[in-house]
Short mmCIF file of C-alpha atoms and ligand atoms in Angstrom, two decimals:
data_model
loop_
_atom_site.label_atom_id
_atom_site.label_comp_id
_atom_site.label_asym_id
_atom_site.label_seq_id
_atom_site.Cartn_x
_atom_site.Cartn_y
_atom_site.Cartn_z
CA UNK A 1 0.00 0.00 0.00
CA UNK A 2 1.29 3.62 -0.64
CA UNK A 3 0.22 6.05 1.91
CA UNK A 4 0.19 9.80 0.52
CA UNK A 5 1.76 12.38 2.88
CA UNK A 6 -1.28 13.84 3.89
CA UNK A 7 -3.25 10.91 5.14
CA UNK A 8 -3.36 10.93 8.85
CA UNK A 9 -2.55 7.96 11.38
CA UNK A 10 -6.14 7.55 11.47
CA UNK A 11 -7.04 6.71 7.84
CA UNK A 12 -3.90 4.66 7.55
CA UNK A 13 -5.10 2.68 10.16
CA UNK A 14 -8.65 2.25 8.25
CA UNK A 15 -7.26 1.59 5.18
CA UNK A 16 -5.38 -1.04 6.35
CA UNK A 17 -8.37 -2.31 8.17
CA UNK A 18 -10.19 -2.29 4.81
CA UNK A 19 -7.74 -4.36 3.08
CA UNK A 20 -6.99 -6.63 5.50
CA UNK A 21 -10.68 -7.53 6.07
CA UNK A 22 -9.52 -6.94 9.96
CA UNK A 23 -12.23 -5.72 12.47
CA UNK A 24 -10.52 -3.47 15.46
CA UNK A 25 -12.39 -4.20 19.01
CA UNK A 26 -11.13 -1.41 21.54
CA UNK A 27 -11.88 -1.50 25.07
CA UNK A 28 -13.46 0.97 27.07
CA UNK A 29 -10.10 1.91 28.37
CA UNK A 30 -8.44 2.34 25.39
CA UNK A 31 -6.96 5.80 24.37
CA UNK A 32 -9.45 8.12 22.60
CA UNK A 33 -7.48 7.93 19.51
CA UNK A 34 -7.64 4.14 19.44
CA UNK A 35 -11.44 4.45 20.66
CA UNK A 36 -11.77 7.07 17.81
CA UNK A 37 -10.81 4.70 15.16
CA UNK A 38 -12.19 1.32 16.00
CA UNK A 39 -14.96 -0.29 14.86
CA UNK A 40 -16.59 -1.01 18.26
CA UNK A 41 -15.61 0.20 21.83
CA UNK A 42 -17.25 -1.75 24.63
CA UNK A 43 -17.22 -3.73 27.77
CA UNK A 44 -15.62 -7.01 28.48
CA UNK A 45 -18.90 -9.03 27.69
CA UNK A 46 -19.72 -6.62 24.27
CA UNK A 47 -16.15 -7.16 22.96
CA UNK A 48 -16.99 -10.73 23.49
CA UNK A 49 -20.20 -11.41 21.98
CA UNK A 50 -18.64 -9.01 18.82
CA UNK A 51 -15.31 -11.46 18.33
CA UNK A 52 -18.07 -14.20 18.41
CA UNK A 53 -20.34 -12.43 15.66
CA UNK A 54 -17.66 -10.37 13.22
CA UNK A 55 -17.63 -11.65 10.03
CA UNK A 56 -13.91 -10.08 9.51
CA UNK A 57 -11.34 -12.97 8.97
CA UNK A 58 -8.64 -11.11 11.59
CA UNK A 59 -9.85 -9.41 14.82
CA UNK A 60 -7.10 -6.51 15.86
CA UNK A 61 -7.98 -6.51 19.46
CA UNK A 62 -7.39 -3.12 21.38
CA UNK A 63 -7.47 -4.32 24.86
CA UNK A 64 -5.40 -6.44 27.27
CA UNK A 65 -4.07 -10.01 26.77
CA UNK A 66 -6.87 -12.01 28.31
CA UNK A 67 -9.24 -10.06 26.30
CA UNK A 68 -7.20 -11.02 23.01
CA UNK A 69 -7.10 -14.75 24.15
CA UNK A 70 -11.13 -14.66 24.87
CA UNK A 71 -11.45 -13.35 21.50
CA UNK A 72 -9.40 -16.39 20.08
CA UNK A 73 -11.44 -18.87 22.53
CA UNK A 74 -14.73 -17.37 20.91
CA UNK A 75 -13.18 -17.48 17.15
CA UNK A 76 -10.77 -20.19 17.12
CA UNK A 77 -10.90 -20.02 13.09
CA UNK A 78 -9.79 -16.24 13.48
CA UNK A 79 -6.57 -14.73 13.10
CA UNK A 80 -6.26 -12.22 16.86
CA UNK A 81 -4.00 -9.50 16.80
CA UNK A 82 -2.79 -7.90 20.09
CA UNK A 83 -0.87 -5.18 19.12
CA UNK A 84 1.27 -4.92 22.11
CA UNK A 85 2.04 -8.56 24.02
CA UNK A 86 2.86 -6.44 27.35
CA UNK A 87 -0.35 -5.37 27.51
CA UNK A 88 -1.31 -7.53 30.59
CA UNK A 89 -3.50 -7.39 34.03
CA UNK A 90 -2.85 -7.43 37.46
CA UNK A 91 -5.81 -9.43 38.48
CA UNK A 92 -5.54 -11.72 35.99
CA UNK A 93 -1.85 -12.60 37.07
CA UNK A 94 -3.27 -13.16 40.24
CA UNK A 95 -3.78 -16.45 40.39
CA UNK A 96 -2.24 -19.67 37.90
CA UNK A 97 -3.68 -22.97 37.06
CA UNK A 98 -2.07 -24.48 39.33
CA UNK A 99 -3.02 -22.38 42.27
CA UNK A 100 -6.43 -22.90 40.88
CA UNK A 101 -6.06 -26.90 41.10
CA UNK A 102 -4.75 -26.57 44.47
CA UNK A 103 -8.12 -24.66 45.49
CA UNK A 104 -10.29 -27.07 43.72
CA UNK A 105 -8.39 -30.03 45.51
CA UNK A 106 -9.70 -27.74 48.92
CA UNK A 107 -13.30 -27.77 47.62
CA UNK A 108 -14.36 -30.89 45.98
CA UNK A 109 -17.70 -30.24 44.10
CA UNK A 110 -17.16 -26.79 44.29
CA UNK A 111 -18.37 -25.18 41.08
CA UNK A 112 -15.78 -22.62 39.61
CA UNK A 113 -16.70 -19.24 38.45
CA UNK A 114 -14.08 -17.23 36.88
CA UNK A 115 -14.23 -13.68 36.28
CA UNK A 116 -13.49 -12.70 32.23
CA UNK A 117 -10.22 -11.25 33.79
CA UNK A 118 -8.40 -14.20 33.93
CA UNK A 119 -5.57 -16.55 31.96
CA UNK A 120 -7.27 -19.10 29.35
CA UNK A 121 -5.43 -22.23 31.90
CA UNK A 122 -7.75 -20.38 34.40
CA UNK A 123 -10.74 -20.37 32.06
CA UNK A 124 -10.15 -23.78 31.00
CA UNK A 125 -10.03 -24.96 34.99
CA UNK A 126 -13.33 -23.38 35.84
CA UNK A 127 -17.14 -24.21 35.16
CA UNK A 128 -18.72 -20.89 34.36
CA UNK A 129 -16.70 -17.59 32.82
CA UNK A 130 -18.07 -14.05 33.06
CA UNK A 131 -17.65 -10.52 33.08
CA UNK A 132 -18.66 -7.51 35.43
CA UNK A 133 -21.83 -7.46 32.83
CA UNK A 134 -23.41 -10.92 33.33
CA UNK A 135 -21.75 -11.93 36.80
CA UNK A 136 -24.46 -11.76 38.70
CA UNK A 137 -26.87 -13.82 37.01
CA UNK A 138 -24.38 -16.53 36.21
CA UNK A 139 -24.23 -16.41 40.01
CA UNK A 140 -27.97 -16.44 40.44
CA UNK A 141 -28.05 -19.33 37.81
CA UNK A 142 -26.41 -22.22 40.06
CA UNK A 143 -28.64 -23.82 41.98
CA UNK A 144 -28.48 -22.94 46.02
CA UNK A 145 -26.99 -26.05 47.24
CA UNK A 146 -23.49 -25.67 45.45
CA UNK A 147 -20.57 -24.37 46.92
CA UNK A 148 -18.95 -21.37 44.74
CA UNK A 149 -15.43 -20.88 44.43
CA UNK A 150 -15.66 -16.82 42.83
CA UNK A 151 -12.11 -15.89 41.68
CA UNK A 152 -9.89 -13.52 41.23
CA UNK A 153 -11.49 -10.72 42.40
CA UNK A 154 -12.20 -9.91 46.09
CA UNK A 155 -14.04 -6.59 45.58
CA UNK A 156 -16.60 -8.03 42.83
CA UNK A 157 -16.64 -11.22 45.08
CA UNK A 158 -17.82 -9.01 47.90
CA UNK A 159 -20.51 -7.10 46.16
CA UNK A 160 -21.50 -10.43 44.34
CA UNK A 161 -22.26 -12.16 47.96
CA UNK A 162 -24.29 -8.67 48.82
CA UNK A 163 -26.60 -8.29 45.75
CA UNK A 164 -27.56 -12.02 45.70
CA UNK A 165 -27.69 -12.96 48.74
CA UNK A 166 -25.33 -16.13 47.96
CA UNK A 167 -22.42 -17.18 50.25
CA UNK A 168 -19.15 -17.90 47.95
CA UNK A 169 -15.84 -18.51 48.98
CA UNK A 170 -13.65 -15.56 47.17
CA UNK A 171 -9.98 -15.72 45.93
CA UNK A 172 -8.05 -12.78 47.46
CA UNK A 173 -7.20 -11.13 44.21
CA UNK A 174 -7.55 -7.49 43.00
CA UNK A 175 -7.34 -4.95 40.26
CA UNK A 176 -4.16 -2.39 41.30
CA UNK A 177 -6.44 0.19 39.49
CA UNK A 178 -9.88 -0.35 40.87
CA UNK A 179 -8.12 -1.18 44.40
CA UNK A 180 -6.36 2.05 44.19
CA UNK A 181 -9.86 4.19 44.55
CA UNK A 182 -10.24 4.48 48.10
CA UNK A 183 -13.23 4.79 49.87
CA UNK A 184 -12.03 8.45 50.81
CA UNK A 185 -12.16 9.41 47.07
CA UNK A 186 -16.06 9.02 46.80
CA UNK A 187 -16.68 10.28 50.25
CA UNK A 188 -14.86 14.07 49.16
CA UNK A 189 -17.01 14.04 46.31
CA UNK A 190 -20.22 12.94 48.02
CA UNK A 191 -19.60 15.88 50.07
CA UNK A 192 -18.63 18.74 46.97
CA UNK A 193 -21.18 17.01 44.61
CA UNK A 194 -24.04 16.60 46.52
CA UNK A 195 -26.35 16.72 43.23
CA UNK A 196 -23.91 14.17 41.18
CA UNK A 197 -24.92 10.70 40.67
CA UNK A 198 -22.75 8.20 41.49
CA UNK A 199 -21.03 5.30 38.95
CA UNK A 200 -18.74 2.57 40.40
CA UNK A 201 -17.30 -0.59 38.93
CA UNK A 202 -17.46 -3.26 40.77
CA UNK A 203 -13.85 -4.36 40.88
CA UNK A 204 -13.36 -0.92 43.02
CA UNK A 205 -11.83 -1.18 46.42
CA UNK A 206 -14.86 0.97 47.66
CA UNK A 207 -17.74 -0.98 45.92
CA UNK A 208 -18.77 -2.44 49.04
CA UNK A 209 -18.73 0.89 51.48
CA UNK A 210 -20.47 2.68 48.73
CA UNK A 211 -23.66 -0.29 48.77
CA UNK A 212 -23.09 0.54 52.30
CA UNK A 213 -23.89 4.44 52.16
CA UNK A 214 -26.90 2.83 50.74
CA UNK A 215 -28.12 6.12 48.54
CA UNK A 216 -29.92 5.84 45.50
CA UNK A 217 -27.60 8.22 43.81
CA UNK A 218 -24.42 5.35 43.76
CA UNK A 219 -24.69 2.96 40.51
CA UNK A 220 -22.24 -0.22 40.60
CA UNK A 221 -22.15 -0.69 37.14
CA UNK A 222 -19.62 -2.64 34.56
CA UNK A 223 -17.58 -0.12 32.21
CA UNK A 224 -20.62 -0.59 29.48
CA UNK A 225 -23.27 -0.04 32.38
CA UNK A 226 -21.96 3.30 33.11
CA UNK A 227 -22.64 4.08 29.16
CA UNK A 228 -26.12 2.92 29.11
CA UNK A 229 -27.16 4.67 31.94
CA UNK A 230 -25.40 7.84 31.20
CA UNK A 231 -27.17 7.80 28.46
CA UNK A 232 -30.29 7.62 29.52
CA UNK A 233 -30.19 9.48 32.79
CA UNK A 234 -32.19 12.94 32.89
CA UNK A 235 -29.43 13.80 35.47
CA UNK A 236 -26.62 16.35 34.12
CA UNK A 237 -23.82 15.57 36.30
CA UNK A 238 -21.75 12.39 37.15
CA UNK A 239 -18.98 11.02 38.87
CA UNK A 240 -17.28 8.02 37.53
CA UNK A 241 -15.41 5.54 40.14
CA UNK A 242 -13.38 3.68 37.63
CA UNK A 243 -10.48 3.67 34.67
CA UNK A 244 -10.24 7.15 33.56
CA UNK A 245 -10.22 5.78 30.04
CA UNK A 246 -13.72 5.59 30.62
CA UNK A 247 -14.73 9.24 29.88
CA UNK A 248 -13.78 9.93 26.86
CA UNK A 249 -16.47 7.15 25.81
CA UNK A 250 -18.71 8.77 28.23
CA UNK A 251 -18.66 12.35 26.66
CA UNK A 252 -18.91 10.92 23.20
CA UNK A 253 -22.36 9.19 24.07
CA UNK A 254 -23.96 11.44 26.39
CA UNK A 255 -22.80 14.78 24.93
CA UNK A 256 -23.55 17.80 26.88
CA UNK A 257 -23.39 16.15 30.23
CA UNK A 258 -20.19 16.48 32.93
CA UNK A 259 -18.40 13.57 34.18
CA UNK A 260 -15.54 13.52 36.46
CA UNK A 261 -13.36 10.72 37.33
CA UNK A 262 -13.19 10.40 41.34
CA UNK A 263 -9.36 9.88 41.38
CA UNK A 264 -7.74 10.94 38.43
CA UNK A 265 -4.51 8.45 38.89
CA UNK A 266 -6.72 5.47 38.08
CA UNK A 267 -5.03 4.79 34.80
CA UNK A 268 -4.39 1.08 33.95
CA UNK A 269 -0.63 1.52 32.05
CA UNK A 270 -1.41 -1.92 30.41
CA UNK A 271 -4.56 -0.87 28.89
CA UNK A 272 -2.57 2.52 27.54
CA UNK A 273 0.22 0.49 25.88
CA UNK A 274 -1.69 0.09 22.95
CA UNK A 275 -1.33 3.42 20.58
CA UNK A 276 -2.64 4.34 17.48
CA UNK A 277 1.05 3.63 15.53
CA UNK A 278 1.40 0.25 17.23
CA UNK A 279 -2.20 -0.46 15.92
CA UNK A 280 -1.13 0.63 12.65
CA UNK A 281 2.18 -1.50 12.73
CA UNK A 282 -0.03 -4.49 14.13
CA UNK A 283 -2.46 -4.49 10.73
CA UNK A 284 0.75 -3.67 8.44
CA UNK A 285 3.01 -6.18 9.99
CA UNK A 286 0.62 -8.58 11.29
CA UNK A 287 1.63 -8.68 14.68
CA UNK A 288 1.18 -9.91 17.57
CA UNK A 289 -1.11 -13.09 16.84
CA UNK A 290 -2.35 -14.27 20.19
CA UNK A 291 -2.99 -17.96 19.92
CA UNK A 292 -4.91 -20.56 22.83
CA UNK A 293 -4.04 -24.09 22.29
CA UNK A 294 -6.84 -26.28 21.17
CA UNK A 295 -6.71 -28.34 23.60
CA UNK A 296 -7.26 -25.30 26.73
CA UNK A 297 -9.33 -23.41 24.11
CA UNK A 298 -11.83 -26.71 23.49
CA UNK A 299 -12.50 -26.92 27.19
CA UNK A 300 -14.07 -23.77 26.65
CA UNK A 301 -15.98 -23.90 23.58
P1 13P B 401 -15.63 -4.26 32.01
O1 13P B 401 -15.94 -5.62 31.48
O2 13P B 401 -16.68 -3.74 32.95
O3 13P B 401 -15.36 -3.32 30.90
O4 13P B 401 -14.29 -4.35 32.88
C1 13P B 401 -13.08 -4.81 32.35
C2 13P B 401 -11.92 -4.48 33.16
O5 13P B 401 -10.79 -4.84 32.90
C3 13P B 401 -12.13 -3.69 34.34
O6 13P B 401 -10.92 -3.33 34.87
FE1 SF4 B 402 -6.64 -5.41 34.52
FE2 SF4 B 402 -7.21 -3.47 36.23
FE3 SF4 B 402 -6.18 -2.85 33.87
FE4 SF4 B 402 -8.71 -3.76 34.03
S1 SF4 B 402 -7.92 -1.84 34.84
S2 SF4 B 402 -7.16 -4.41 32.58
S3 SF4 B 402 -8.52 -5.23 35.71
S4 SF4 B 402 -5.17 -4.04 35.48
#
């Protein structure tokens, strides 16, 4: 392809797109200039249910390694392009197979629920999968009488036990993002915004003191959540308890309303190592193919 001089980052990067027959899924998360250019933003559980659907022979995913592996899972006939490998998690590296095994071996008959933020061994060693969008009617789904091993998130754990009432045994793990907004943050701005409303992601280390302030003003809401209800709240003002990624998304959908992140510093470096030139590089150079073995991957089909 020949690229003439005037032809921005953005237009190389849907040209390439074009001729590649490549679809580019970009998390919430993602830089706006990444947002700006793919062909659909969304949540965990909407990026999944899209790398299920697309047509496209090559998914360019804009996201974080587990997301890029889900994708393959989903499409296993599909080429999946991360277009940085470093772009990890810190809650999904918080717990291996093998720690997994040795907490099954604790619980025998336990039924395994892994959150979408996890390694495909994990995925492969548990009975149910899901995402801050469907977690808590996959929890409401088992029948009473099973134990529940919830992993790898404490905080969504927590708030999981409160809004359905089930008791589960929770793996200690957390999100150095979403653990990083204190309960301190949303107090401050319950206090200077009394007329705000109030969106938090469950993986957030407050989650559970803001159920406990127990106001109809606080939403716990997955990343996608936050969209649909900013959208269709009559309210003008909102304060959003999760990756600041999150806003540009926010002010692109609900135009004319103000959002403001809680704790500016929540900024998830692994989610920002994917730029717009290393997307461009990824579709030109066709790089990095993320690849589950069939024999995890059919586990999970
Ligand atoms: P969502 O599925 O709600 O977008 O969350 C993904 C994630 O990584 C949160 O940190
Ligand atoms: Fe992982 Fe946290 Fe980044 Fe989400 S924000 S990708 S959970 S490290």
């Amino acid at each position: 392809m020949t690229v003439a001089p005037s032809t921005t980052m953005h237009d190389e990067v849907r040209l390439l797109a074009g001729e590649k027959n490549a679809v580019i899924l970009a998390h919430n998360y993602q830089r706006p200039e990444v947002q700006d250019v793919a062909d659909y933003v969304g949540d965990s559980l909407g990026l999944s249910r899209q790398a299920a659907a697309t047509d496209a022979q090559t998914i360019v995913f804009c996201g974080v390694h587990f997301m890029a592996e889900t994708a393959a899972i989903l499409s296993p006939e599909k080429t999946v392009l991360l277009p940085d490998l470093g772009a990890g998690c810190s809650l999904a590296a918080s717990i291996d197979a093998e720690q997994l095994r040795e907490w099954k071996a604790q619980h025998p008959g336990a039924v395994v629920v892994s959150y979408v933020n996890t390694t495909a061994e994990v995925k492969a060693e548990s009975d149910y999968c899901c995402t801050s969008g469907n977690a808590k009617s996959v929890i409401e789904a088992i029948p009473e009488d099973c134990e529940i091993l919830f992993l790898p998130d404490l905080f969504l754990g927590v708030w999981l036990e409160r809004t359905t009432g089930r008791k589960l045994k929770i793996w200690m793990g957390e999100c150095h993002v979403h653990a990083g907004i204190r309960p301190a943050d949303i107090e401050r701005w319950q206090d200077e915004a009394p007329d705000a409303e109030l969106l938090v992601h469950p993986e957030c280390g407050c989650a559970s003191q803001c159920m406990a302030f127990g106001n109809e003003r606080t939403h716990i809401l997955s990343t996608e959540g936050m969209i649909n209800f900013a959208k269709a709240s009559p309210k003008p003002r909102m304060l959003v308890a999760t990756e600041i990624g999150i806003i540009h998304r926010l002010e692109k959908e609900a135009p004319g309303k103000r959002f403001e992140p809680v704790n500016r510093k929540a900024f998830c470096k692994y989610m920002k190592m994917i730029t717009l030139e290393k997307l461009r590089d990824s579709l030109r150079d066709w790089k990095h193919e993320v690849r589950v073995e069939p024999a995890i991957a059919a586990v999970q089909a």
